[in-house]
mmCIF file of C-alpha atoms in Angstrom:
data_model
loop_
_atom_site.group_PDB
_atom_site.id
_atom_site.type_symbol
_atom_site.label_atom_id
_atom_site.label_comp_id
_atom_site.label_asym_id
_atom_site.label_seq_id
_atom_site.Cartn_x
_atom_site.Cartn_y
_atom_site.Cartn_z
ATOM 1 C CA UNK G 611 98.352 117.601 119.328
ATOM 2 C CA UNK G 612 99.805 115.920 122.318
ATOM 3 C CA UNK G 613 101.796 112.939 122.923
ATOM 4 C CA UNK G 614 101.901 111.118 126.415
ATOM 5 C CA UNK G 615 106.129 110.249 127.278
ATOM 6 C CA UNK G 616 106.506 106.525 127.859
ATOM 7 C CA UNK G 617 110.212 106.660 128.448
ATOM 8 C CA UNK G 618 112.351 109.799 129.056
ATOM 9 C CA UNK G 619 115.369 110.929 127.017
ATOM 10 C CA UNK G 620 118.670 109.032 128.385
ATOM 11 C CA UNK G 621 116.697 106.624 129.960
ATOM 12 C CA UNK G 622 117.400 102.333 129.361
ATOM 13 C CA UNK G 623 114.033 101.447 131.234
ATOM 14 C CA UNK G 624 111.372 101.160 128.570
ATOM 15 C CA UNK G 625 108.268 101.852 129.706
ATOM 16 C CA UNK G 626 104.450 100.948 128.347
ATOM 17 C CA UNK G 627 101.132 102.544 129.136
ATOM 18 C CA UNK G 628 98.687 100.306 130.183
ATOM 19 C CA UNK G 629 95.159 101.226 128.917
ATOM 20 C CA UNK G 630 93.142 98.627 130.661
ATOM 21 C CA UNK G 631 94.606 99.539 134.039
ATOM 22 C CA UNK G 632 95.320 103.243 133.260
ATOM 23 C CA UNK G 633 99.275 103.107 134.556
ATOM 24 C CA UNK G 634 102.683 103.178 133.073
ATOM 25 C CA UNK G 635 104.347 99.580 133.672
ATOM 26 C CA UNK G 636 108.232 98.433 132.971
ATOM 27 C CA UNK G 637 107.737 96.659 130.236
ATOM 28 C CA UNK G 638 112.113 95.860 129.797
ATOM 29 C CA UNK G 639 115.500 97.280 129.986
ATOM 30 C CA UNK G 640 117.386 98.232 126.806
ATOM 31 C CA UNK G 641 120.518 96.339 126.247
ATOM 32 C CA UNK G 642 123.666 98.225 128.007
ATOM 33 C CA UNK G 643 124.574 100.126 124.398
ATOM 34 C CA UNK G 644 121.595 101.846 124.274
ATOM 35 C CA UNK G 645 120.782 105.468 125.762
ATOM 36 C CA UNK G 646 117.191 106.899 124.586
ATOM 37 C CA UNK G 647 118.216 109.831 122.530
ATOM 38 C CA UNK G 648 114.928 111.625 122.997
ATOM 39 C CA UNK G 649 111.964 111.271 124.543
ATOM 40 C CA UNK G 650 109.257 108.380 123.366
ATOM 41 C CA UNK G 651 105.956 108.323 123.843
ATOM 42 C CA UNK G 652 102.768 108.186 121.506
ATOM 43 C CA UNK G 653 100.581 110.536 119.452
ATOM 44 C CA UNK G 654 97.389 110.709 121.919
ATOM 45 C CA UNK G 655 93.849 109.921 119.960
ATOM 46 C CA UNK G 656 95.705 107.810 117.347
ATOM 47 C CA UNK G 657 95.834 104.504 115.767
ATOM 48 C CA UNK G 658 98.653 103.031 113.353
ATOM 49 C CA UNK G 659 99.282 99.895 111.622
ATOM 50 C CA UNK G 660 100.100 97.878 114.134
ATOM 51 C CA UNK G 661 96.814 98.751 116.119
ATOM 52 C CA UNK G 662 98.941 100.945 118.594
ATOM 53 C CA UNK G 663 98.799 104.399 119.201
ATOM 54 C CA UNK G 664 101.225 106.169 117.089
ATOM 55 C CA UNK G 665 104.401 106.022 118.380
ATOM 56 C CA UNK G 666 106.607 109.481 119.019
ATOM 57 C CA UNK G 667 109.923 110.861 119.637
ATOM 58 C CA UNK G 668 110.010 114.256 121.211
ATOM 59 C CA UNK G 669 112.905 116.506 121.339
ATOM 60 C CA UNK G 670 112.853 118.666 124.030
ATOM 61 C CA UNK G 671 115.720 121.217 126.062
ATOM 62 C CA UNK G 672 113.278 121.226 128.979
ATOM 63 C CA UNK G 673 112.647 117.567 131.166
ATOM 64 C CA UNK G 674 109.906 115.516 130.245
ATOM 65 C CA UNK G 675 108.930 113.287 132.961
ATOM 66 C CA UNK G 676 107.514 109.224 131.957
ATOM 67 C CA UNK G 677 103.875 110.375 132.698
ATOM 68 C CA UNK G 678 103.745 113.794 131.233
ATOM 69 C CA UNK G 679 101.545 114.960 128.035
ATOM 70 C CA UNK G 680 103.295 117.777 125.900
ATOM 71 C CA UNK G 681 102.296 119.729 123.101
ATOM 72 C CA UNK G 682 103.931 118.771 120.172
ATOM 73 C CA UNK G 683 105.166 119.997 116.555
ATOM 74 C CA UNK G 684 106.050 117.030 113.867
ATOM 75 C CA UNK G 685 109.107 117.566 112.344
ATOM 76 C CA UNK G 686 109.402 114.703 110.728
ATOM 77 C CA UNK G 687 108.693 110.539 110.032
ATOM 78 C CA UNK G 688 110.829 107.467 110.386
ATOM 79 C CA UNK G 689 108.736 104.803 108.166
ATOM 80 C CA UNK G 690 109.810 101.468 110.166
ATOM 81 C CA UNK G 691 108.776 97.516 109.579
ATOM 82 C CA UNK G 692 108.827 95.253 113.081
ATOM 83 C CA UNK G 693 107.894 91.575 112.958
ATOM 84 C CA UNK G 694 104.003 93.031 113.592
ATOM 85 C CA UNK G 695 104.095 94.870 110.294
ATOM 86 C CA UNK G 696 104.393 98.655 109.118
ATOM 87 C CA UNK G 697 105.639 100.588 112.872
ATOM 88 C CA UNK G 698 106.478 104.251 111.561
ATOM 89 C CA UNK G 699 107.506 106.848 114.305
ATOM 90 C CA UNK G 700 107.185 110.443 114.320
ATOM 91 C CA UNK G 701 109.930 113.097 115.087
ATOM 92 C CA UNK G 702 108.934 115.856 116.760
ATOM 93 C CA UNK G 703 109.768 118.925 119.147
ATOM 94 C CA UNK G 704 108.139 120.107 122.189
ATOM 95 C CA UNK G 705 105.790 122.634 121.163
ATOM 96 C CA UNK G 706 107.074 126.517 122.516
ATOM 97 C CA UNK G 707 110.537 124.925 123.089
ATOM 98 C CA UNK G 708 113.142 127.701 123.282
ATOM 99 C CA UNK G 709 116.147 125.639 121.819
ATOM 100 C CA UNK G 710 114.305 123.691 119.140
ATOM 101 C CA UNK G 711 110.996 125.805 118.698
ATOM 102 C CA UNK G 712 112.673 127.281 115.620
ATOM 103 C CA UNK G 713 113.084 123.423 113.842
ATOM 104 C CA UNK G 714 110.147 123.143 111.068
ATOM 105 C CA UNK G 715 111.438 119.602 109.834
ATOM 106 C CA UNK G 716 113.811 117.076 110.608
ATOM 107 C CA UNK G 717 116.178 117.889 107.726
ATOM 108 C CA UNK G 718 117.306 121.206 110.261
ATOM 109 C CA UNK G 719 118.391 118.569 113.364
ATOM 110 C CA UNK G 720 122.263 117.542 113.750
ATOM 111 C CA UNK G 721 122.463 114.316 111.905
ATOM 112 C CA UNK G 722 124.423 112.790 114.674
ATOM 113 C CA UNK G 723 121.295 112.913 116.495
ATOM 114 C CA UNK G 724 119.389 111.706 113.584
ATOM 115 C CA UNK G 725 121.729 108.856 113.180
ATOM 116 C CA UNK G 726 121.879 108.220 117.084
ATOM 117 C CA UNK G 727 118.484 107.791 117.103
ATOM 118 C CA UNK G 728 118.084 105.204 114.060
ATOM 119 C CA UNK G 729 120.956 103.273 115.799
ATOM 120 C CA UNK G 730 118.289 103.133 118.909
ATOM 121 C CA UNK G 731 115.187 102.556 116.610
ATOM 122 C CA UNK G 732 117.289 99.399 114.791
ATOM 123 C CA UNK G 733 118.864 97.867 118.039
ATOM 124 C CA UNK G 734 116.266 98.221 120.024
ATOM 125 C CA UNK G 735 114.972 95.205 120.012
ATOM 126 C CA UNK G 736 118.090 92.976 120.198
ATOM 127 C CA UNK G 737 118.669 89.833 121.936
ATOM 128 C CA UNK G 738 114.760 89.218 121.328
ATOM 129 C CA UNK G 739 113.758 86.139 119.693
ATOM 130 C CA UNK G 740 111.930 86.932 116.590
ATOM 131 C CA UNK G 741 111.733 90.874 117.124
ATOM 132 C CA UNK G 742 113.374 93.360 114.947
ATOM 133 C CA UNK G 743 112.521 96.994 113.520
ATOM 134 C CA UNK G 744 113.970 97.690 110.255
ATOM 135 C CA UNK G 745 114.166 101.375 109.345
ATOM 136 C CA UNK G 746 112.829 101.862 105.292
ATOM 137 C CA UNK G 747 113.646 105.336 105.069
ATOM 138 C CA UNK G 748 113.154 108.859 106.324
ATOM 139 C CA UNK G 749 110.627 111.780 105.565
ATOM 140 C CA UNK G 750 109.610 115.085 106.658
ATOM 141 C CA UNK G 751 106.807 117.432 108.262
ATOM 142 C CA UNK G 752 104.507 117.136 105.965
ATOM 143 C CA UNK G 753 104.881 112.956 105.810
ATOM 144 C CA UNK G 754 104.422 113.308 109.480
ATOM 145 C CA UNK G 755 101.342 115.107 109.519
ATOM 146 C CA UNK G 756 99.907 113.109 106.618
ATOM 147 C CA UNK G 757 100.960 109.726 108.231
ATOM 148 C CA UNK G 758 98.929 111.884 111.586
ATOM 149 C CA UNK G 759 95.887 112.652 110.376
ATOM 150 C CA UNK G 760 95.404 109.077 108.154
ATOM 151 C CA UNK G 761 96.150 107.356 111.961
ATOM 152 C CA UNK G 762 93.685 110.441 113.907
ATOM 153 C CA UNK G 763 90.452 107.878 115.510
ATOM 154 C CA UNK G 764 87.330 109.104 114.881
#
């Protein structure tokens, strides 16, 4: 599976992919606190609760530039709520990645990287009126690719 990066790793511009118009647009600029842990993106071909594409964070040694598709592995699931409704994101690694190739779920990353990024999936939305993400737990590979294949299109 691929995803399609929105927003590279260490990045405060948040980025959006336009379908209509077929382009990546700014859509805002995190708040000064906040650093992108890992890439973001979403799960090409997929639809999720909140009638969005399935949104991604890849973990990758190699750059990943806004733009780029990459093969992917899902290591894992963060089940999220936003003001829209259920807004889970995947964990993953950059498929044939020397450094984290050898990951098979998110219970084998650093947990300060874990934690750094649900600091960044909680905050992410502050100083906006009437937006939040709340984080309702954690799961692993095989969450992610069930939560995958339930949000796969036809």
């Amino acid at each position: 599976m691929r995803a399609y990066i929105e927003m590279e790793a260490g990045s405060r511009v948040k980025h959006v992919f336009d379908e209509k118009e077929g382009v990546l647009k700014i859509h805002r600029l995190l708040n000064d606190q906040l650093i992108e842990p890992f890439y973001y993106g979403f799960i090409k071909g997929t639809i999720s609760g909140d009638s969005d594409a399935l949104d991604v964070f890849v973990m990758s040694s190699r750059h990943i530039s806004s733009g780029d598709e990459v093969d992917i592995e899902p290591i894992g699931i963060i089940f999220c709520e936003d003001e829209m409704g259920a807004d889970d994101k995947i964990i993953a690694i950059a498929k044939y990645d020397k450094e984290y190739g050898g990951i098979l779920d998110m219970g084998q990353v650093d947990k300060r990287l874990i934690y750094a990024l649900a600091y960044q999936v909680e905050h992410n939305k502050d100083g906006m009126k009437g937006k939040f993400t709340k984080i309702k737990g954690f799961g692993g590979a095989e969450e992610a690719k069930r939560a995958i294949a339930k949000a796969m299109k036809d």
